[in-house]
mmCIF file of C-alpha atoms in Angstrom:
data_model
loop_
_atom_site.group_PDB
_atom_site.id
_atom_site.type_symbol
_atom_site.label_atom_id
_atom_site.label_comp_id
_atom_site.label_asym_id
_atom_site.label_seq_id
_atom_site.Cartn_x
_atom_site.Cartn_y
_atom_site.Cartn_z
ATOM 1 C CA UNK A 823 -63.817 18.176 -58.782
ATOM 2 C CA UNK A 824 -61.409 21.052 -59.365
ATOM 3 C CA UNK A 825 -59.695 19.217 -62.234
ATOM 4 C CA UNK A 826 -63.007 18.614 -64.042
ATOM 5 C CA UNK A 827 -63.965 22.274 -63.567
ATOM 6 C CA UNK A 828 -60.689 23.374 -65.081
ATOM 7 C CA UNK A 829 -61.218 21.090 -68.093
ATOM 8 C CA UNK A 830 -64.634 22.640 -68.710
ATOM 9 C CA UNK A 831 -63.150 26.110 -68.421
ATOM 10 C CA UNK A 832 -65.420 26.951 -65.474
ATOM 11 C CA UNK A 833 -64.551 27.545 -61.850
ATOM 12 C CA UNK A 834 -67.468 27.099 -59.456
ATOM 13 C CA UNK A 835 -67.461 28.541 -55.936
ATOM 14 C CA UNK A 836 -68.778 25.291 -54.491
ATOM 15 C CA UNK A 837 -65.830 23.311 -55.849
ATOM 16 C CA UNK A 838 -63.246 25.612 -54.255
ATOM 17 C CA UNK A 839 -65.176 25.704 -50.981
ATOM 18 C CA UNK A 840 -64.976 21.923 -50.811
ATOM 19 C CA UNK A 841 -61.195 22.155 -50.992
ATOM 20 C CA UNK A 842 -60.970 24.819 -48.281
ATOM 21 C CA UNK A 843 -62.743 22.893 -45.531
ATOM 22 C CA UNK A 844 -60.686 22.590 -42.388
ATOM 23 C CA UNK A 845 -60.076 19.431 -40.416
ATOM 24 C CA UNK A 846 -60.453 19.098 -36.642
ATOM 25 C CA UNK A 847 -56.691 19.179 -36.275
ATOM 26 C CA UNK A 848 -56.664 22.720 -37.715
ATOM 27 C CA UNK A 849 -58.834 24.069 -34.897
ATOM 28 C CA UNK A 850 -57.632 24.675 -31.325
ATOM 29 C CA UNK A 851 -60.028 25.721 -28.555
ATOM 30 C CA UNK A 852 -58.364 27.157 -25.463
ATOM 31 C CA UNK A 853 -59.926 25.738 -22.315
ATOM 32 C CA UNK A 854 -59.129 28.723 -20.094
ATOM 33 C CA UNK A 855 -60.397 31.534 -22.353
ATOM 34 C CA UNK A 856 -62.587 29.726 -24.872
ATOM 35 C CA UNK A 857 -60.631 31.257 -27.773
ATOM 36 C CA UNK A 858 -60.959 29.390 -31.069
ATOM 37 C CA UNK A 859 -57.745 29.335 -33.118
ATOM 38 C CA UNK A 860 -58.004 28.276 -36.760
ATOM 39 C CA UNK A 861 -54.933 27.371 -38.779
ATOM 40 C CA UNK A 862 -54.257 28.591 -42.292
ATOM 41 C CA UNK A 863 -52.418 26.775 -45.044
ATOM 42 C CA UNK A 864 -50.947 23.304 -45.029
ATOM 43 C CA UNK A 865 -49.455 22.023 -41.800
ATOM 44 C CA UNK A 866 -45.805 22.862 -41.243
ATOM 45 C CA UNK A 867 -43.254 25.615 -41.428
ATOM 46 C CA UNK A 868 -44.803 27.380 -44.432
ATOM 47 C CA UNK A 869 -48.205 27.794 -42.825
ATOM 48 C CA UNK A 870 -49.797 29.271 -39.708
ATOM 49 C CA UNK A 871 -51.505 26.988 -37.212
ATOM 50 C CA UNK A 872 -53.445 29.914 -35.743
ATOM 51 C CA UNK A 873 -51.310 30.112 -32.609
ATOM 52 C CA UNK A 874 -48.965 32.878 -31.475
ATOM 53 C CA UNK A 875 -46.392 32.245 -28.754
ATOM 54 C CA UNK A 876 -44.095 34.604 -26.872
ATOM 55 C CA UNK A 877 -40.869 32.951 -25.688
ATOM 56 C CA UNK A 878 -39.032 34.895 -22.996
ATOM 57 C CA UNK A 879 -35.447 33.720 -22.594
ATOM 58 C CA UNK A 880 -35.305 32.710 -26.256
ATOM 59 C CA UNK A 881 -31.589 33.481 -26.572
ATOM 60 C CA UNK A 882 -30.596 30.863 -24.001
ATOM 61 C CA UNK A 883 -29.615 27.216 -24.360
ATOM 62 C CA UNK A 884 -33.146 25.803 -24.277
ATOM 63 C CA UNK A 885 -34.720 28.821 -25.998
ATOM 64 C CA UNK A 886 -33.369 28.109 -29.472
ATOM 65 C CA UNK A 887 -34.748 24.567 -29.413
ATOM 66 C CA UNK A 888 -38.188 25.697 -28.241
ATOM 67 C CA UNK A 889 -38.392 28.462 -30.854
ATOM 68 C CA UNK A 890 -37.229 26.137 -33.634
ATOM 69 C CA UNK A 891 -39.782 23.499 -32.717
ATOM 70 C CA UNK A 892 -42.664 25.961 -32.509
ATOM 71 C CA UNK A 893 -41.728 27.619 -35.796
ATOM 72 C CA UNK A 894 -41.385 24.279 -37.565
ATOM 73 C CA UNK A 895 -45.022 23.537 -36.727
ATOM 74 C CA UNK A 896 -46.292 26.848 -38.099
ATOM 75 C CA UNK A 897 -46.565 28.810 -34.843
ATOM 76 C CA UNK A 898 -45.965 32.535 -35.011
ATOM 77 C CA UNK A 899 -43.232 33.195 -32.425
ATOM 78 C CA UNK A 900 -42.478 36.504 -30.723
ATOM 79 C CA UNK A 901 -38.929 36.532 -29.370
ATOM 80 C CA UNK A 902 -38.306 39.294 -26.800
ATOM 81 C CA UNK A 903 -34.640 40.090 -26.320
ATOM 82 C CA UNK A 904 -32.452 42.334 -24.167
ATOM 83 C CA UNK A 905 -29.262 43.855 -25.513
ATOM 84 C CA UNK A 906 -28.223 43.603 -29.149
ATOM 85 C CA UNK A 907 -30.372 42.191 -31.949
ATOM 86 C CA UNK A 908 -27.384 40.059 -32.972
ATOM 87 C CA UNK A 909 -28.003 37.910 -29.901
ATOM 88 C CA UNK A 910 -31.155 36.438 -31.458
ATOM 89 C CA UNK A 911 -30.550 36.699 -35.195
ATOM 90 C CA UNK A 912 -29.750 32.978 -35.375
ATOM 91 C CA UNK A 913 -33.408 32.325 -34.519
ATOM 92 C CA UNK A 914 -34.835 34.155 -37.549
ATOM 93 C CA UNK A 915 -34.202 31.341 -40.087
ATOM 94 C CA UNK A 916 -35.983 28.787 -37.864
ATOM 95 C CA UNK A 917 -39.353 30.065 -39.105
ATOM 96 C CA UNK A 918 -40.835 31.232 -42.380
ATOM 97 C CA UNK A 919 -40.769 34.860 -43.453
ATOM 98 C CA UNK A 920 -42.629 37.005 -40.918
ATOM 99 C CA UNK A 921 -43.195 34.155 -38.455
ATOM 100 C CA UNK A 922 -40.299 35.038 -36.112
ATOM 101 C CA UNK A 923 -40.850 38.493 -34.616
ATOM 102 C CA UNK A 924 -38.062 40.037 -32.471
ATOM 103 C CA UNK A 925 -39.106 42.629 -29.893
ATOM 104 C CA UNK A 926 -36.793 44.516 -27.571
ATOM 105 C CA UNK A 927 -37.850 44.510 -23.926
ATOM 106 C CA UNK A 928 -36.678 45.084 -20.357
ATOM 107 C CA UNK A 929 -37.771 42.695 -17.625
ATOM 108 C CA UNK A 930 -38.397 45.682 -15.329
ATOM 109 C CA UNK A 931 -40.608 47.520 -17.840
ATOM 110 C CA UNK A 932 -44.261 46.353 -17.612
ATOM 111 C CA UNK A 933 -45.281 48.278 -20.732
ATOM 112 C CA UNK A 934 -42.722 46.492 -22.899
ATOM 113 C CA UNK A 935 -43.723 43.104 -21.477
ATOM 114 C CA UNK A 936 -47.368 43.893 -22.258
ATOM 115 C CA UNK A 937 -46.426 44.730 -25.844
ATOM 116 C CA UNK A 938 -44.654 41.360 -26.158
ATOM 117 C CA UNK A 939 -47.651 39.295 -24.946
ATOM 118 C CA UNK A 940 -50.533 41.421 -26.271
ATOM 119 C CA UNK A 941 -51.305 39.238 -29.298
ATOM 120 C CA UNK A 942 -50.142 35.881 -27.924
ATOM 121 C CA UNK A 943 -52.266 33.016 -26.692
ATOM 122 C CA UNK A 944 -49.255 31.211 -25.183
ATOM 123 C CA UNK A 945 -46.381 32.660 -23.134
ATOM 124 C CA UNK A 946 -43.331 30.539 -22.338
ATOM 125 C CA UNK A 947 -40.961 31.915 -19.703
ATOM 126 C CA UNK A 948 -37.486 30.370 -19.913
ATOM 127 C CA UNK A 949 -35.648 33.210 -18.169
ATOM 128 C CA UNK A 950 -33.191 32.015 -15.539
ATOM 129 C CA UNK A 951 -29.714 32.689 -14.183
ATOM 130 C CA UNK A 952 -27.184 30.777 -12.103
ATOM 131 C CA UNK A 953 -25.344 33.926 -11.048
ATOM 132 C CA UNK A 954 -26.012 37.589 -10.321
ATOM 133 C CA UNK A 955 -24.937 40.522 -12.477
ATOM 134 C CA UNK A 956 -24.631 44.270 -11.930
ATOM 135 C CA UNK A 957 -28.051 44.703 -13.564
ATOM 136 C CA UNK A 958 -30.065 41.873 -12.001
ATOM 137 C CA UNK A 959 -29.865 39.849 -8.823
ATOM 138 C CA UNK A 960 -31.486 36.428 -8.449
ATOM 139 C CA UNK A 961 -34.631 37.749 -6.743
ATOM 140 C CA UNK A 962 -35.263 40.203 -9.582
ATOM 141 C CA UNK A 963 -34.938 37.465 -12.207
ATOM 142 C CA UNK A 964 -36.559 34.409 -10.629
ATOM 143 C CA UNK A 965 -39.190 36.004 -8.379
ATOM 144 C CA UNK A 966 -40.059 39.564 -9.373
ATOM 145 C CA UNK A 967 -39.530 39.042 -13.109
ATOM 146 C CA UNK A 968 -41.474 35.769 -13.195
ATOM 147 C CA UNK A 969 -44.340 37.328 -11.228
ATOM 148 C CA UNK A 970 -44.420 40.387 -13.497
ATOM 149 C CA UNK A 971 -44.627 38.259 -16.652
ATOM 150 C CA UNK A 972 -47.367 36.083 -15.115
ATOM 151 C CA UNK A 973 -49.475 39.048 -13.947
ATOM 152 C CA UNK A 974 -49.249 40.932 -17.239
ATOM 153 C CA UNK A 975 -49.959 37.762 -19.248
ATOM 154 C CA UNK A 976 -53.071 37.103 -17.168
ATOM 155 C CA UNK A 977 -54.286 40.702 -17.492
ATOM 156 C CA UNK A 978 -53.689 40.613 -21.259
ATOM 157 C CA UNK A 979 -55.920 37.568 -21.729
ATOM 158 C CA UNK A 980 -53.179 35.063 -22.516
ATOM 159 C CA UNK A 981 -54.606 31.519 -22.531
ATOM 160 C CA UNK A 982 -51.560 29.515 -21.437
ATOM 161 C CA UNK A 983 -48.428 30.219 -19.424
ATOM 162 C CA UNK A 984 -45.548 27.742 -19.189
ATOM 163 C CA UNK A 985 -42.947 28.617 -16.569
ATOM 164 C CA UNK A 986 -39.532 26.941 -16.568
ATOM 165 C CA UNK A 987 -37.924 26.062 -13.234
ATOM 166 C CA UNK A 988 -35.426 23.535 -11.872
ATOM 167 C CA UNK A 989 -35.830 19.960 -10.657
ATOM 168 C CA UNK A 990 -34.005 20.812 -7.424
ATOM 169 C CA UNK A 991 -35.944 24.007 -6.668
ATOM 170 C CA UNK A 992 -36.808 23.958 -2.957
ATOM 171 C CA UNK A 993 -37.521 26.789 -0.512
ATOM 172 C CA UNK A 994 -35.152 25.149 2.006
ATOM 173 C CA UNK A 995 -32.309 24.507 -0.437
ATOM 174 C CA UNK A 996 -28.691 25.447 0.319
ATOM 175 C CA UNK A 997 -28.501 27.258 -3.014
ATOM 176 C CA UNK A 998 -29.893 30.756 -3.401
ATOM 177 C CA UNK A 999 -30.534 30.013 -7.086
ATOM 178 C CA UNK A 1000 -32.862 27.136 -6.244
ATOM 179 C CA UNK A 1001 -34.553 28.964 -3.361
ATOM 180 C CA UNK A 1002 -35.458 31.933 -5.566
ATOM 181 C CA UNK A 1003 -36.726 29.614 -8.296
ATOM 182 C CA UNK A 1004 -38.978 27.853 -5.788
ATOM 183 C CA UNK A 1005 -40.451 31.157 -4.569
ATOM 184 C CA UNK A 1006 -40.817 32.224 -8.201
ATOM 185 C CA UNK A 1007 -42.994 29.158 -8.855
ATOM 186 C CA UNK A 1008 -45.287 30.173 -5.991
ATOM 187 C CA UNK A 1009 -45.644 33.732 -7.317
ATOM 188 C CA UNK A 1010 -46.455 32.435 -10.808
ATOM 189 C CA UNK A 1011 -49.156 30.120 -9.431
ATOM 190 C CA UNK A 1012 -50.737 33.007 -7.522
ATOM 191 C CA UNK A 1013 -50.583 35.435 -10.446
ATOM 192 C CA UNK A 1014 -51.691 33.093 -13.242
ATOM 193 C CA UNK A 1015 -54.133 30.322 -12.224
ATOM 194 C CA UNK A 1016 -53.704 27.389 -14.599
ATOM 195 C CA UNK A 1017 -50.029 28.043 -15.298
ATOM 196 C CA UNK A 1018 -47.800 25.064 -16.033
ATOM 197 C CA UNK A 1019 -44.609 24.628 -14.029
ATOM 198 C CA UNK A 1020 -41.872 22.634 -15.782
ATOM 199 C CA UNK A 1021 -38.948 21.540 -13.610
ATOM 200 C CA UNK A 1022 -36.033 20.230 -15.608
ATOM 201 C CA UNK A 1023 -32.919 18.351 -14.557
ATOM 202 C CA UNK A 1024 -29.518 19.351 -15.937
ATOM 203 C CA UNK A 1025 -29.735 19.466 -19.728
ATOM 204 C CA UNK A 1026 -27.149 18.272 -22.225
ATOM 205 C CA UNK A 1027 -26.791 19.138 -25.900
ATOM 206 C CA UNK A 1028 -24.563 20.946 -28.371
ATOM 207 C CA UNK A 1029 -24.285 24.134 -26.292
ATOM 208 C CA UNK A 1030 -24.548 22.623 -22.795
ATOM 209 C CA UNK A 1031 -22.466 23.349 -19.708
ATOM 210 C CA UNK A 1032 -22.195 19.723 -18.618
ATOM 211 C CA UNK A 1033 -20.574 17.544 -21.291
ATOM 212 C CA UNK A 1034 -18.889 20.468 -23.057
ATOM 213 C CA UNK A 1035 -17.367 21.784 -19.844
ATOM 214 C CA UNK A 1036 -15.873 18.375 -19.126
ATOM 215 C CA UNK A 1037 -14.508 18.058 -22.654
ATOM 216 C CA UNK A 1038 -13.216 21.629 -22.801
ATOM 217 C CA UNK A 1039 -11.491 21.370 -19.417
ATOM 218 C CA UNK A 1040 -10.331 17.775 -19.812
ATOM 219 C CA UNK A 1041 -6.808 18.671 -18.652
ATOM 220 C CA UNK A 1042 -7.998 20.390 -15.467
ATOM 221 C CA UNK A 1043 -11.637 19.824 -14.476
ATOM 222 C CA UNK A 1044 -12.622 20.966 -10.977
ATOM 223 C CA UNK A 1045 -15.061 18.998 -8.820
ATOM 224 C CA UNK A 1046 -16.200 19.028 -5.187
ATOM 225 C CA UNK A 1047 -17.072 16.213 -2.766
ATOM 226 C CA UNK A 1048 -15.119 13.721 -4.924
ATOM 227 C CA UNK A 1049 -17.644 14.218 -7.762
ATOM 228 C CA UNK A 1050 -20.366 12.365 -5.836
ATOM 229 C CA UNK A 1051 -23.111 14.769 -6.870
ATOM 230 C CA UNK A 1052 -26.143 12.866 -8.233
ATOM 231 C CA UNK A 1053 -27.488 14.084 -11.562
ATOM 232 C CA UNK A 1054 -30.273 13.042 -13.931
ATOM 233 C CA UNK A 1055 -29.142 14.668 -17.207
ATOM 234 C CA UNK A 1056 -31.780 15.007 -19.906
ATOM 235 C CA UNK A 1057 -31.454 15.886 -23.596
ATOM 236 C CA UNK A 1058 -32.435 19.476 -24.366
ATOM 237 C CA UNK A 1059 -34.492 18.383 -27.388
ATOM 238 C CA UNK A 1060 -36.635 16.212 -25.104
ATOM 239 C CA UNK A 1061 -37.403 19.248 -22.920
ATOM 240 C CA UNK A 1062 -38.351 21.300 -25.989
ATOM 241 C CA UNK A 1063 -40.553 18.427 -27.178
ATOM 242 C CA UNK A 1064 -42.284 18.257 -23.787
ATOM 243 C CA UNK A 1065 -42.933 22.016 -23.720
ATOM 244 C CA UNK A 1066 -44.416 21.798 -27.206
ATOM 245 C CA UNK A 1067 -46.805 19.005 -26.160
ATOM 246 C CA UNK A 1068 -47.827 20.905 -23.012
ATOM 247 C CA UNK A 1069 -48.530 24.006 -25.115
ATOM 248 C CA UNK A 1070 -50.632 22.138 -27.652
ATOM 249 C CA UNK A 1071 -52.617 19.887 -25.296
ATOM 250 C CA UNK A 1072 -55.414 21.581 -23.342
ATOM 251 C CA UNK A 1073 -55.603 18.645 -20.923
ATOM 252 C CA UNK A 1074 -52.300 19.784 -19.405
ATOM 253 C CA UNK A 1075 -53.642 23.103 -18.051
ATOM 254 C CA UNK A 1076 -52.470 23.802 -14.505
ATOM 255 C CA UNK A 1077 -50.272 20.707 -14.177
ATOM 256 C CA UNK A 1078 -46.670 20.540 -12.978
ATOM 257 C CA UNK A 1079 -44.022 18.455 -14.709
ATOM 258 C CA UNK A 1080 -40.646 17.164 -13.611
ATOM 259 C CA UNK A 1081 -38.523 16.148 -16.571
ATOM 260 C CA UNK A 1082 -35.455 14.071 -15.812
ATOM 261 C CA UNK A 1083 -33.502 11.016 -16.873
ATOM 262 C CA UNK A 1084 -34.905 7.807 -15.363
ATOM 263 C CA UNK A 1085 -31.313 6.750 -14.688
ATOM 264 C CA UNK A 1086 -29.272 8.446 -11.966
ATOM 265 C CA UNK A 1087 -25.577 9.248 -12.476
ATOM 266 C CA UNK A 1088 -22.884 10.644 -10.246
ATOM 267 C CA UNK A 1089 -20.745 13.374 -11.718
ATOM 268 C CA UNK A 1090 -17.817 10.934 -11.596
ATOM 269 C CA UNK A 1091 -19.733 8.473 -13.796
ATOM 270 C CA UNK A 1092 -20.427 11.229 -16.327
ATOM 271 C CA UNK A 1093 -16.750 12.198 -16.329
ATOM 272 C CA UNK A 1094 -15.827 8.559 -16.977
ATOM 273 C CA UNK A 1095 -18.374 8.395 -19.801
ATOM 274 C CA UNK A 1096 -16.944 11.504 -21.470
ATOM 275 C CA UNK A 1097 -13.451 10.124 -20.989
ATOM 276 C CA UNK A 1098 -14.480 6.930 -22.752
ATOM 277 C CA UNK A 1099 -16.087 8.764 -25.671
ATOM 278 C CA UNK A 1100 -13.297 11.246 -26.363
ATOM 279 C CA UNK A 1101 -10.574 8.576 -26.071
ATOM 280 C CA UNK A 1102 -8.563 10.740 -23.697
ATOM 281 C CA UNK A 1103 -8.171 10.915 -19.949
ATOM 282 C CA UNK A 1104 -10.063 13.670 -18.142
ATOM 283 C CA UNK A 1105 -7.930 15.012 -15.299
ATOM 284 C CA UNK A 1106 -10.384 16.084 -12.644
ATOM 285 C CA UNK A 1107 -9.162 17.754 -9.472
ATOM 286 C CA UNK A 1108 -11.260 17.703 -6.313
ATOM 287 C CA UNK A 1109 -11.086 21.061 -4.534
ATOM 288 C CA UNK A 1110 -12.368 22.089 -1.096
ATOM 289 C CA UNK A 1111 -15.807 23.657 -1.206
ATOM 290 C CA UNK A 1112 -14.748 26.662 0.862
ATOM 291 C CA UNK A 1113 -11.883 27.437 -1.489
ATOM 292 C CA UNK A 1114 -14.061 27.379 -4.616
ATOM 293 C CA UNK A 1115 -16.702 29.529 -2.911
ATOM 294 C CA UNK A 1116 -13.989 32.037 -2.020
ATOM 295 C CA UNK A 1117 -12.810 32.094 -5.636
ATOM 296 C CA UNK A 1118 -16.434 32.489 -6.710
ATOM 297 C CA UNK A 1119 -16.925 35.474 -4.391
ATOM 298 C CA UNK A 1120 -13.878 37.161 -5.884
ATOM 299 C CA UNK A 1121 -15.059 36.355 -9.422
ATOM 300 C CA UNK A 1122 -18.444 37.940 -8.672
ATOM 301 C CA UNK A 1123 -16.671 41.278 -8.279
ATOM 302 C CA UNK A 1124 -15.035 41.130 -11.710
ATOM 303 C CA UNK A 1125 -16.725 42.924 -14.627
ATOM 304 C CA UNK A 1126 -17.009 39.750 -16.732
ATOM 305 C CA UNK A 1127 -18.463 36.406 -15.740
ATOM 306 C CA UNK A 1128 -16.010 33.590 -15.073
ATOM 307 C CA UNK A 1129 -17.660 31.730 -12.213
ATOM 308 C CA UNK A 1130 -19.770 32.532 -9.179
ATOM 309 C CA UNK A 1131 -20.276 31.367 -5.618
ATOM 310 C CA UNK A 1132 -23.841 30.423 -6.616
ATOM 311 C CA UNK A 1133 -22.565 28.101 -9.350
ATOM 312 C CA UNK A 1134 -20.206 26.502 -6.830
ATOM 313 C CA UNK A 1135 -23.148 25.860 -4.501
ATOM 314 C CA UNK A 1136 -24.991 24.065 -7.317
ATOM 315 C CA UNK A 1137 -22.041 21.671 -7.760
ATOM 316 C CA UNK A 1138 -22.835 20.019 -4.416
ATOM 317 C CA UNK A 1139 -26.636 19.664 -4.664
ATOM 318 C CA UNK A 1140 -28.164 16.377 -5.814
ATOM 319 C CA UNK A 1141 -31.035 16.293 -8.310
ATOM 320 C CA UNK A 1142 -33.839 14.432 -6.557
ATOM 321 C CA UNK A 1143 -37.369 14.212 -8.017
ATOM 322 C CA UNK A 1144 -40.220 15.112 -5.707
ATOM 323 C CA UNK A 1145 -42.537 12.491 -4.221
ATOM 324 C CA UNK A 1146 -45.702 14.480 -4.982
ATOM 325 C CA UNK A 1147 -48.051 12.097 -6.863
ATOM 326 C CA UNK A 1148 -49.694 14.987 -8.733
ATOM 327 C CA UNK A 1149 -46.430 15.899 -10.484
ATOM 328 C CA UNK A 1150 -46.163 14.359 -13.944
ATOM 329 C CA UNK A 1151 -43.153 13.236 -15.979
ATOM 330 C CA UNK A 1152 -42.081 12.352 -19.520
ATOM 331 C CA UNK A 1153 -44.175 9.190 -19.365
ATOM 332 C CA UNK A 1154 -47.388 11.198 -18.928
ATOM 333 C CA UNK A 1155 -46.548 13.121 -22.097
ATOM 334 C CA UNK A 1156 -45.791 9.974 -24.076
ATOM 335 C CA UNK A 1157 -42.104 10.831 -24.507
ATOM 336 C CA UNK A 1158 -39.255 8.336 -24.292
ATOM 337 C CA UNK A 1159 -36.229 10.453 -23.298
ATOM 338 C CA UNK A 1160 -32.935 9.885 -25.079
ATOM 339 C CA UNK A 1161 -30.314 7.997 -23.114
ATOM 340 C CA UNK A 1162 -27.041 9.699 -22.276
ATOM 341 C CA UNK A 1163 -24.939 6.735 -23.437
ATOM 342 C CA UNK A 1164 -26.455 6.629 -26.929
ATOM 343 C CA UNK A 1165 -26.573 10.365 -27.651
ATOM 344 C CA UNK A 1166 -23.641 12.012 -25.835
ATOM 345 C CA UNK A 1167 -21.032 11.259 -28.508
ATOM 346 C CA UNK A 1168 -22.511 13.590 -31.121
ATOM 347 C CA UNK A 1169 -22.142 16.535 -28.719
ATOM 348 C CA UNK A 1170 -18.509 15.917 -27.673
ATOM 349 C CA UNK A 1171 -16.883 14.131 -30.615
ATOM 350 C CA UNK A 1172 -14.933 17.294 -31.478
ATOM 351 C CA UNK A 1173 -12.962 16.960 -28.221
ATOM 352 C CA UNK A 1174 -11.348 13.735 -29.436
ATOM 353 C CA UNK A 1175 -7.708 13.731 -30.562
ATOM 354 C CA UNK A 1176 -7.453 13.961 -34.337
ATOM 355 C CA UNK A 1177 -6.414 10.331 -34.753
ATOM 356 C CA UNK A 1178 -9.673 9.198 -33.134
ATOM 357 C CA UNK A 1179 -12.005 11.716 -34.772
ATOM 358 C CA UNK A 1180 -13.767 9.189 -37.006
ATOM 359 C CA UNK A 1181 -13.767 6.259 -34.566
ATOM 360 C CA UNK A 1182 -17.150 4.676 -33.857
ATOM 361 C CA UNK A 1183 -18.803 4.898 -30.458
ATOM 362 C CA UNK A 1184 -17.310 1.612 -29.286
ATOM 363 C CA UNK A 1185 -13.766 0.326 -29.758
ATOM 364 C CA UNK A 1186 -13.463 -2.999 -31.573
ATOM 365 C CA UNK A 1187 -14.780 -5.814 -29.409
ATOM 366 C CA UNK A 1188 -16.249 -3.534 -26.742
ATOM 367 C CA UNK A 1189 -19.809 -4.445 -25.763
ATOM 368 C CA UNK A 1190 -20.694 -2.050 -22.932
ATOM 369 C CA UNK A 1191 -23.257 -0.066 -24.917
ATOM 370 C CA UNK A 1192 -24.569 -2.883 -27.084
ATOM 371 C CA UNK A 1193 -28.082 -2.875 -25.704
ATOM 372 C CA UNK A 1194 -31.556 -2.418 -27.131
ATOM 373 C CA UNK A 1195 -31.357 0.980 -28.835
ATOM 374 C CA UNK A 1196 -33.827 3.746 -28.065
ATOM 375 C CA UNK A 1197 -35.436 5.114 -31.250
ATOM 376 C CA UNK A 1198 -33.790 8.438 -31.978
ATOM 377 C CA UNK A 1199 -35.563 11.001 -34.134
ATOM 378 C CA UNK A 1200 -32.911 13.223 -35.648
ATOM 379 C CA UNK A 1201 -35.322 16.110 -36.142
ATOM 380 C CA UNK A 1202 -35.804 16.264 -32.378
ATOM 381 C CA UNK A 1203 -32.081 16.483 -31.723
ATOM 382 C CA UNK A 1204 -31.000 18.994 -34.331
ATOM 383 C CA UNK A 1205 -33.266 22.008 -34.412
#
């Protein structure tokens, strides 16, 4: 229609209106507030899908993957940060011009939090710590901070709140980190009815503290309890994918999710796997728990972070999914999580000796990992 109008030298309003009609996929109706969000432009990074999201904790490990995924789909993303702007400048290129908006904030300042969520219809709280600092203790981060963000988001008319927690969060846990996260979940539920709680197992990826710590400390890697800790490591891109689906699907309002690897590993098995991939022996030393906790207590006094007694406590706690039937998993979101065996190599290949740098995953004739491959979407792995 437009082509024929151009040939005739005329440009009718009806012909352009026919081209500007929106499809159902361009319209989002929020179940909690009834807000109607209409996208503009073609779908993708160089458009706006009508949604604005605030991502607290954007400078962390998971944050960069969440921001990149949202921005790639045309979501306007507000990225609150504390400290220097250089800490989040790597996030700016993930979105189109003007779609990534940095805002300085303090977790203890309600006015600044309100400014960060004022124009958002989705708030994602990824803030979390495994140790205390001179500025914040665990209660201030996981309980008071989470409650403050939830209350202000609710008062500001935010449609959706997604709160990140831990798979092992229990009020009766031996770890103060996990206890405070469990109480933080309760405060969020009370302050923001309909909030989503996402409990993740230990994540692995390019910037992780699981595979990279083993590879980096391959000559002297400390463990406790003979490395019998049970873990369910999950790829960070799968967690970001799950959060994106929860944000976009109104049927997920108010639900809790536990995201973990269907297969259980001991820390010793993960060490052996890394050892196999990097073609070099990992020398792990089993230390007494009391000794590491003592070292952690001393390290907590130092001005810079090296380790902490709270991180030592986490080394001895197994990751066990809950038995609550109302809690959903990857399967309910239609996600097939990446397997550790088929994806770990890309994250730790650089720890190999130079003569093995270009070796394939398996040595010649080795058949341990020759199984039905899981489809891997590279865009989900590399943000």
